[in-house]
Short mmCIF file of C-alpha atoms in Angstrom, two decimals:
data_model
loop_
_atom_site.label_atom_id
_atom_site.label_comp_id
_atom_site.label_asym_id
_atom_site.label_seq_id
_atom_site.Cartn_x
_atom_site.Cartn_y
_atom_site.Cartn_z
CA CYS M 1 1.55 41.68 7.25
CA ASP M 2 -1.23 41.84 9.89
CA ILE M 3 -4.44 39.86 10.37
CA TYR M 4 -7.77 41.70 10.00
CA MET M 5 -11.42 40.73 10.33
CA SER M 6 -14.64 41.96 8.76
CA GLU M 7 -18.24 41.12 9.71
CA MET M 8 -20.98 40.49 7.17
CA LYS M 9 -23.98 42.83 7.41
CA GLU M 10 -27.62 41.74 7.08
CA ASN M 11 -27.71 42.98 3.50
CA GLY M 12 -24.81 40.67 2.57
CA SER M 13 -22.14 43.34 2.31
CA TRP M 14 -18.95 43.32 4.38
CA GLY M 15 -18.27 45.86 7.10
CA PRO M 16 -14.99 47.74 7.50
CA ALA M 17 -11.82 45.71 8.07
CA LYS M 18 -10.56 45.84 11.66
CA ASN M 19 -7.02 45.06 12.76
CA LEU M 20 -6.98 42.34 15.44
CA GLY M 21 -4.63 44.49 17.45
CA SER M 22 -1.33 44.12 19.26
CA GLN M 23 -2.46 41.06 21.24
CA VAL M 24 -2.36 39.10 17.97
CA ASN M 25 -0.32 41.09 15.45
CA SER M 26 3.36 41.84 15.94
CA LYS M 27 5.93 44.05 14.23
CA GLY M 28 6.81 41.04 12.10
CA TRP M 29 4.80 38.91 9.67
CA ASP M 30 1.43 37.57 10.91
CA SER M 31 -0.71 35.71 8.38
CA HIS M 32 -2.52 32.51 7.31
CA PRO M 33 -5.43 32.69 9.80
CA SER M 34 -7.65 29.65 10.41
CA LEU M 35 -10.66 29.75 12.72
CA SER M 36 -11.54 26.71 14.82
CA HIS M 37 -14.92 25.04 14.21
CA SER M 38 -16.03 26.33 17.64
CA GLU M 39 -15.05 29.81 16.39
CA ASP M 40 -13.40 30.74 19.68
CA THR M 41 -9.78 30.00 18.72
CA LEU M 42 -7.84 31.51 15.85
CA TYR M 43 -4.66 29.82 14.56
CA PHE M 44 -2.16 31.68 12.42
CA ALA M 45 1.51 31.74 11.35
CA SER M 46 4.02 34.36 12.46
CA ASP M 47 7.74 35.06 12.40
CA LYS M 48 7.52 37.20 15.53
CA ILE M 49 10.48 37.24 17.92
CA GLY M 50 10.50 34.49 20.56
CA GLY M 51 9.42 31.53 18.42
CA PHE M 52 11.09 28.15 18.07
CA GLY M 53 12.00 28.58 14.40
CA LEU M 54 11.96 30.93 11.44
CA SER M 55 8.16 31.03 11.54
CA ASP M 56 5.82 29.30 14.02
CA ILE M 57 2.17 28.52 14.43
CA TYR M 58 0.38 30.53 17.11
CA PHE M 59 -3.16 30.70 18.44
CA THR M 60 -5.34 33.24 20.20
CA VAL M 61 -8.52 32.58 22.19
CA LYS M 62 -11.57 34.84 22.15
CA SER M 63 -12.82 36.03 25.55
CA VAL M 64 -16.47 36.29 26.65
CA ASP M 65 -16.48 39.93 25.59
CA SER M 66 -15.35 38.89 22.05
CA LEU M 67 -11.83 40.23 22.43
CA TRP M 68 -8.87 38.18 21.20
CA GLY M 69 -6.40 37.28 23.93
CA PRO M 70 -2.58 37.32 23.76
CA ALA M 71 -1.14 35.13 21.00
CA GLN M 72 0.36 31.87 22.32
CA ASN M 73 2.89 29.64 20.61
CA ALA M 74 1.50 26.20 19.68
CA GLY M 75 4.60 24.63 21.23
CA PRO M 76 7.68 22.60 20.22
CA VAL M 77 5.73 19.49 19.17
CA VAL M 78 4.09 21.40 16.31
CA ASN M 79 6.82 23.97 15.71
CA SER M 80 10.36 23.08 14.65
CA ARG M 81 13.58 25.05 14.34
CA ASN M 82 12.70 25.77 10.72
CA SER M 83 9.39 27.11 9.33
CA GLU M 84 5.75 26.16 9.96
CA VAL M 85 3.03 28.01 8.02
CA SER M 86 -0.56 27.81 6.72
CA PRO M 87 -2.37 26.14 9.65
CA PHE M 88 -5.85 24.76 9.02
CA ILE M 89 -8.31 23.43 11.61
CA HIS M 90 -10.69 20.75 10.36
CA PRO M 91 -14.24 22.17 10.21
CA VAL M 92 -15.67 19.29 12.32
CA TYR M 93 -12.87 17.48 14.21
CA ASP M 94 -10.04 18.67 16.44
CA VAL M 95 -7.32 18.09 13.87
CA LEU M 96 -4.68 20.65 12.95
CA TYR M 97 -3.14 20.58 9.47
CA PHE M 98 -0.13 22.74 8.67
CA SER M 99 2.80 23.06 6.26
CA SER M 100 6.35 22.56 7.53
CA ARG M 101 9.89 22.31 6.25
CA GLY M 102 11.30 21.31 9.65
CA GLN M 103 9.39 18.16 10.62
CA ILE M 104 10.89 14.71 10.11
CA LEU M 105 9.94 12.29 7.30
CA GLY M 106 9.42 14.97 4.69
CA PHE M 107 9.20 14.27 0.96
CA GLY M 108 10.29 17.68 -0.31
CA ASP M 109 10.71 21.31 0.74
CA PHE M 110 7.46 22.16 2.56
CA ASP M 111 5.18 19.20 3.37
CA ILE M 112 1.71 19.10 4.93
CA TYR M 113 1.27 17.37 8.30
CA LYS M 114 -1.63 16.66 10.62
CA SER M 115 -1.77 16.66 14.41
CA LEU M 116 -4.57 15.41 16.69
CA TRP M 117 -5.71 17.26 19.81
CA THR M 118 -5.15 14.94 22.79
CA GLY M 119 -7.30 16.95 25.17
CA LYS M 120 -4.30 18.74 26.64
CA SER M 121 -1.97 19.39 23.71
CA TRP M 122 -1.38 18.69 20.04
CA GLY M 123 -0.04 15.22 19.30
CA GLU M 124 3.02 14.27 17.27
CA PRO M 125 2.62 15.59 13.69
CA LYS M 126 2.29 12.96 10.96
CA ASN M 127 3.11 13.49 7.32
CA ILE M 128 -0.10 13.01 5.29
CA GLY M 129 1.78 11.00 2.71
CA PRO M 130 3.13 10.92 -0.84
CA LEU M 131 -0.30 11.13 -2.48
CA VAL M 132 -0.35 14.79 -1.36
CA ASN M 133 3.28 15.70 -0.64
CA GLY M 134 5.93 15.63 -3.34
CA LYS M 135 9.48 16.84 -3.96
CA GLY M 136 8.38 20.48 -4.23
CA SER M 137 6.36 22.45 -1.65
CA GLU M 138 2.77 22.09 -0.46
CA TYR M 139 0.83 24.86 1.31
CA TYR M 140 -2.64 26.17 2.23
CA PHE M 141 -4.32 22.83 2.89
CA THR M 142 -8.14 22.93 3.11
CA ILE M 143 -10.77 20.18 3.51
CA ASP M 144 -14.52 20.40 3.03
CA SER M 145 -16.71 19.67 6.08
CA LYS M 146 -17.53 16.10 4.94
CA SER M 147 -13.83 15.20 4.49
CA LYS M 148 -14.44 14.21 0.87
CA ASN M 149 -12.03 16.49 -0.98
CA LEU M 150 -8.85 18.40 -0.27
CA PHE M 151 -7.62 21.63 -1.82
CA TYR M 152 -4.06 22.92 -1.62
CA ALA M 153 -1.32 24.75 -3.48
CA ARG M 154 1.71 22.88 -4.75
CA SER M 155 4.95 23.78 -6.49
CA GLU M 156 7.21 21.57 -8.54
CA GLU M 157 10.68 20.66 -7.31
CA ASP M 158 12.46 22.83 -9.85
CA ASN M 159 10.24 25.90 -9.37
CA LEU M 160 9.36 26.40 -5.70
CA GLN M 161 7.91 29.87 -6.31
CA ASN M 162 5.26 28.84 -8.84
CA LEU M 163 2.22 27.45 -6.99
CA ASP M 164 -0.76 25.80 -8.69
CA ILE M 165 -3.98 24.77 -6.93
CA TYR M 166 -4.86 21.06 -6.81
CA SER M 167 -7.90 19.15 -5.60
CA PHE M 168 -8.73 15.44 -5.34
CA PRO M 169 -10.43 12.98 -2.94
CA LEU M 170 -8.95 13.01 0.55
CA PRO M 171 -6.49 10.07 0.96
CA MET M 172 -6.39 7.94 4.08
CA GLU M 173 -3.30 9.60 5.61
CA ALA M 174 -5.12 12.96 5.61
CA GLN M 175 -8.45 11.66 6.95
CA PRO M 176 -9.25 13.21 10.36
CA LEU M 177 -10.66 9.92 11.72
CA ALA M 178 -7.74 7.77 10.54
CA THR M 179 -6.43 7.26 14.07
CA THR M 180 -6.78 3.50 14.62
CA LYS M 181 -3.48 1.63 14.43
CA PHE M 182 -3.27 -1.36 12.07
CA GLU M 183 0.13 -3.04 12.17
CA GLY M 184 1.59 -6.39 11.26
CA GLN M 185 4.66 -8.36 10.33
CA LEU M 186 5.28 -10.92 7.56
CA LEU M 187 7.63 -13.81 8.33
CA ASP M 188 8.77 -17.01 6.64
CA THR M 189 6.87 -20.03 7.99
CA MET M 190 9.97 -22.23 8.19
CA THR M 191 12.74 -19.82 9.19
CA ASN M 192 10.89 -16.89 10.82
CA ASP M 193 13.01 -14.60 8.63
CA PRO M 194 11.26 -11.38 7.49
CA PHE M 195 10.05 -11.02 3.92
CA HIS M 196 10.58 -8.00 1.68
CA GLY M 197 7.75 -6.61 -0.43
CA ILE M 198 5.00 -4.04 -0.78
CA VAL M 199 1.86 -3.84 1.36
CA THR M 200 -1.33 -2.16 0.14
CA ILE M 201 -4.58 -1.39 1.96
CA VAL M 202 -7.84 -0.80 0.09
CA ASP M 203 -10.74 0.85 1.95
CA LEU M 204 -13.77 -1.09 0.72
CA SER M 205 -16.29 0.89 2.79
CA GLN M 206 -15.62 4.37 1.43
CA GLY M 207 -13.20 3.84 -1.44
CA ILE M 208 -10.55 5.98 0.25
CA GLU M 209 -7.10 5.67 -1.27
CA VAL M 210 -4.28 4.38 0.94
CA ALA M 211 -0.70 4.86 -0.23
CA PRO M 212 1.22 1.55 -0.45
CA LYS M 213 4.30 1.01 1.71
CA PHE M 214 7.40 -1.14 1.54
CA LEU M 215 7.74 -3.73 4.28
CA ARG M 216 10.41 -2.63 6.76
CA PRO M 217 13.66 -4.67 7.02
CA ASP M 218 12.07 -6.67 9.87
CA GLY M 219 9.00 -7.44 7.71
CA SER M 220 6.74 -5.07 9.64
CA PHE M 221 4.29 -2.40 8.48
CA ASP M 222 1.70 -0.08 10.00
CA PHE M 223 -1.16 2.15 8.88
CA ASP M 224 -3.48 4.61 10.61
CA LEU M 225 -6.99 3.68 9.44
CA ILE M 226 -10.62 4.58 10.15
CA ASN M 227 -12.17 2.25 12.71
CA ASN M 228 -15.10 -0.05 11.78
CA ASN M 229 -14.46 0.26 8.03
CA GLU M 230 -13.98 -2.80 5.83
CA TYR M 231 -10.58 -3.19 4.15
CA MET M 232 -8.60 -5.42 1.82
CA LEU M 233 -4.98 -6.18 2.76
CA ILE M 234 -2.66 -7.08 -0.14
CA ILE M 235 1.03 -7.96 0.33
CA GLN M 236 3.19 -8.66 -2.72
CA GLY M 237 6.80 -9.79 -3.02
CA LYS M 238 9.22 -11.96 -4.98
CA ASP M 239 9.78 -14.60 -2.30
CA PHE M 240 6.17 -15.48 -1.45
CA PHE M 241 2.78 -15.83 -3.08
CA ARG M 242 0.54 -12.77 -2.90
CA ILE M 243 -1.33 -12.46 0.40
CA GLN M 244 -4.86 -11.07 0.14
CA ARG M 245 -7.22 -10.77 3.13
CA LYS M 246 -10.46 -8.93 3.75
CA PHE M 247 -11.09 -7.58 7.26
CA THR M 248 -13.17 -5.14 9.29
CA LEU M 249 -11.08 -2.97 11.60
CA ASN M 250 -12.16 -3.25 15.23
CA GLY M 251 -9.85 -1.14 17.36
CA ASP M 252 -6.05 -1.10 17.33
CA THR M 253 -4.87 -4.31 15.69
CA SER M 254 -1.47 -6.02 15.69
CA PHE M 255 -0.67 -9.43 14.21
CA VAL M 256 1.96 -11.64 12.59
CA ILE M 257 1.42 -13.35 9.22
CA LYS M 258 3.49 -16.42 8.40
CA ALA M 259 3.77 -17.51 4.77
CA PRO M 260 5.75 -20.22 3.00
CA SER M 261 8.69 -19.08 0.93
CA VAL M 262 8.65 -19.84 -2.78
CA ASN M 263 12.41 -20.40 -2.58
CA PHE M 264 12.54 -20.70 -6.41
CA LYS M 265 12.53 -24.47 -6.18
CA ARG M 266 10.05 -27.08 -7.32
CA LEU M 267 6.62 -26.55 -5.78
CA GLN M 268 3.66 -28.85 -5.45
CA PHE M 269 0.04 -28.21 -4.47
CA THR M 270 -2.07 -31.07 -3.17
CA SER M 271 -5.15 -29.49 -4.76
CA VAL M 272 -3.69 -29.77 -8.27
CA GLU M 273 -4.68 -33.39 -8.87
CA PHE M 274 -6.42 -34.55 -12.03
CA GLU M 275 -9.00 -37.27 -12.36
CA THR M 276 -7.65 -40.59 -13.60
CA GLY M 277 -6.90 -40.47 -17.32
CA ARG M 278 -8.21 -36.89 -17.70
CA ALA M 279 -6.65 -33.43 -18.17
CA GLU M 280 -9.51 -31.05 -17.28
CA ILE M 281 -8.97 -28.29 -14.71
CA ARG M 282 -11.25 -28.88 -11.70
CA PRO M 283 -12.74 -26.08 -9.56
CA VAL M 284 -10.82 -27.32 -6.51
CA MET M 285 -7.59 -26.37 -8.31
CA HIS M 286 -8.53 -22.73 -8.90
CA ASP M 287 -7.32 -21.30 -5.59
CA ASP M 288 -3.76 -22.59 -5.88
CA LEU M 289 -3.54 -21.92 -9.61
CA ASP M 290 -4.70 -18.35 -8.94
CA LYS M 291 -1.81 -17.97 -6.46
CA ILE M 292 0.64 -18.89 -9.19
CA PHE M 293 -1.09 -16.57 -11.67
CA ASN M 294 -0.96 -13.63 -9.23
CA TYR M 295 2.67 -14.38 -8.47
CA LEU M 296 3.60 -14.13 -12.15
CA VAL M 297 1.59 -10.92 -12.55
CA ASP M 298 3.34 -9.40 -9.51
CA ASN M 299 6.79 -10.47 -10.76
CA PRO M 300 6.94 -9.99 -14.56
CA GLU M 301 10.66 -10.80 -14.67
CA LEU M 302 10.07 -14.40 -13.54
CA LYS M 303 9.25 -17.46 -15.63
CA LEU M 304 7.36 -20.62 -14.77
CA LEU M 305 7.95 -24.28 -15.56
CA ILE M 306 4.95 -26.61 -15.29
CA SER M 307 5.99 -30.27 -15.29
CA GLY M 308 3.45 -33.09 -15.40
CA HIS M 309 4.18 -36.57 -14.05
CA THR M 310 2.29 -39.88 -13.96
CA ASP M 311 2.62 -43.22 -12.22
CA SER M 312 4.04 -46.29 -13.95
CA ASP M 313 0.76 -48.03 -14.82
CA GLY M 314 0.11 -48.49 -18.54
CA ASP M 315 1.87 -47.39 -21.69
CA SER M 316 4.79 -44.97 -21.26
CA VAL M 317 4.07 -43.09 -24.50
CA GLN M 318 0.46 -42.52 -23.48
CA HIS M 319 1.69 -41.29 -20.10
CA VAL M 320 3.85 -38.65 -21.80
CA THR M 321 0.85 -37.50 -23.84
CA LEU M 322 -1.45 -37.38 -20.79
CA SER M 323 1.07 -35.52 -18.62
CA GLN M 324 1.71 -33.05 -21.45
CA ASN M 325 -2.02 -32.42 -21.86
CA ARG M 326 -2.33 -31.76 -18.12
CA ALA M 327 0.63 -29.34 -18.12
CA ASP M 328 -0.82 -27.58 -21.18
CA ALA M 329 -4.23 -27.28 -19.47
CA ILE M 330 -2.62 -25.53 -16.49
CA LYS M 331 -0.64 -23.22 -18.77
CA SER M 332 -3.82 -22.34 -20.66
CA TYR M 333 -5.53 -21.47 -17.35
CA ILE M 334 -2.65 -19.17 -16.32
CA VAL M 335 -2.24 -17.29 -19.63
CA THR M 336 -5.91 -17.17 -20.66
CA ASN M 337 -6.54 -13.45 -19.88
CA ASP M 338 -3.35 -12.04 -21.50
CA LEU M 339 -1.88 -10.72 -18.23
CA VAL M 340 0.88 -13.34 -18.40
CA ASP M 341 2.88 -13.69 -21.63
CA PRO M 342 2.71 -17.34 -22.83
CA ASP M 343 6.48 -17.21 -23.52
CA ARG M 344 7.04 -16.92 -19.76
CA VAL M 345 5.34 -20.26 -19.11
CA LEU M 346 6.79 -23.60 -20.19
CA ALA M 347 4.70 -26.79 -19.93
CA ILE M 348 6.40 -30.20 -20.16
CA GLY M 349 4.92 -33.65 -19.72
CA PHE M 350 7.50 -36.13 -18.41
CA GLY M 351 5.14 -39.08 -18.15
CA ASN M 352 6.51 -41.67 -15.71
CA SER M 353 10.20 -40.92 -16.43
CA LYS M 354 10.85 -38.96 -13.19
CA PRO M 355 9.15 -40.84 -10.32
CA ILE M 356 9.62 -39.75 -6.72
CA ILE M 357 9.11 -43.36 -5.59
CA LYS M 358 10.98 -45.56 -8.06
CA GLU M 359 9.34 -48.87 -7.06
CA GLU M 360 5.60 -48.36 -6.61
CA LYS M 361 4.27 -50.93 -4.14
CA SER M 362 0.92 -49.39 -3.26
CA GLU M 363 -1.79 -47.07 -4.53
CA GLU M 364 -0.40 -44.40 -2.22
CA ASP M 365 3.01 -44.70 -3.95
CA LYS M 366 1.34 -44.19 -7.32
CA LYS M 367 -0.55 -41.16 -6.01
CA VAL M 368 2.75 -39.59 -4.94
CA ASN M 369 4.19 -40.06 -8.42
CA ARG M 370 1.05 -38.65 -10.12
CA ARG M 371 1.82 -34.99 -9.61
CA VAL M 372 2.26 -31.54 -11.17
CA GLU M 373 5.32 -29.52 -10.15
CA PHE M 374 5.99 -25.81 -10.62
CA GLY M 375 9.46 -24.31 -11.01
CA ILE M 376 10.26 -20.59 -10.83
CA PHE M 377 13.11 -19.17 -12.91
CA ARG M 378 14.72 -15.77 -12.63
CA ILE M 379 16.03 -13.92 -15.66
CA GLU M 380 19.58 -15.08 -14.90
CA ASP M 381 18.34 -18.68 -15.12
CA ASP M 382 17.34 -18.28 -18.79
CA ASN M 383 19.87 -20.88 -19.99
CA ALA M 384 18.26 -23.56 -17.86
CA PHE M 385 14.84 -22.40 -18.98
CA TYR M 386 15.71 -22.72 -22.65
CA GLU M 387 17.33 -26.11 -22.11
CA LEU M 388 13.95 -27.27 -20.82
CA LYS M 389 12.30 -25.78 -23.92
CA ASN M 390 14.55 -27.96 -26.04
CA LYS M 391 13.51 -30.90 -23.87
CA LEU M 392 9.89 -30.11 -24.70
CA LYS M 393 10.70 -30.19 -28.41
CA GLU M 394 12.41 -33.58 -27.97
CA ASN M 395 9.33 -34.94 -26.20
CA LYS M 396 7.10 -33.82 -29.08
CA ILE M 397 9.39 -35.49 -31.63
CA LYS M 398 9.35 -38.76 -29.68
CA ARG M 399 5.56 -38.69 -29.39
CA ASN M 400 5.21 -38.10 -33.13
#
């Protein structure tokens, strides 16, 4: 296989095909040409003798007299000991895309990578991610000049020879301007231990998709993003409430987020305080109640206990009724949009039967005892959960 060129005539027809000659073509296989946006450099793949692997990416530069110079290997950063094929130069930016089965961090057989021109050489190739690369092979990557859509050929894992053409909006990992580092780490506020979970970035400026990542064992994560765009950071996990932050990227950014652990014990929020003698949800409660709602949505295998408590003033039976109404109001808020099954949420009013301060001597003591607590139960804790359900039934019988 050799590389040829043909020039378009004024009438729109193509002139005769011309072999690029021995400076470019070898006795082996030379194919997959891609012209740089400056049109003075041609990249192609070849299995000619003297490469680093089974097939390498080469380039040739056009001289002032429009002759192509000797083909040069793109070097060991781009080329591996295996095969690199189908190079593509972005039509606007100095970014090289190519398909490889020898680079690290691959998802399948051949994956597509991108490399940035540093001014002297091509930088370390980066896999453009699981939204493009799968368990099969991906080749012949092409992007339109506005970086809106990608086009490429892909095979399934069980049939590497059968290639279909795919096209969809260009994800963040493949964006030519996604070169600004955004990295962070999520730690427990009390222990400084790392959390485990999933981190997602949403590009709010252009609606570009960013593939989610698992937090590393040390709680860290990193993304290459487009500078000056507005983003939403979302981190979800079983041991902490969902973290959601909006930000505008301004240069390379590194930070540490500290969050309290849920610990699957009783939780209290100072904002969840009702007016005296009333059970209506107040706007000031929404933020913390939304945290609990999101946590249950993120972790569908978990269940929630809402327990209402009062101080000792007044009639004990009325206290049970009031605390039950308050717990029911919170449950109604959490399950109102059908994203959380009501059977996963148990609301019990204990009245003044479980005070934190047994002998109330001041208004502050009473305020401490007037509280709502939240308990998280895993699936393996179902026995305890159902025991509390029976307790709820007992409370209703006593009230009646």
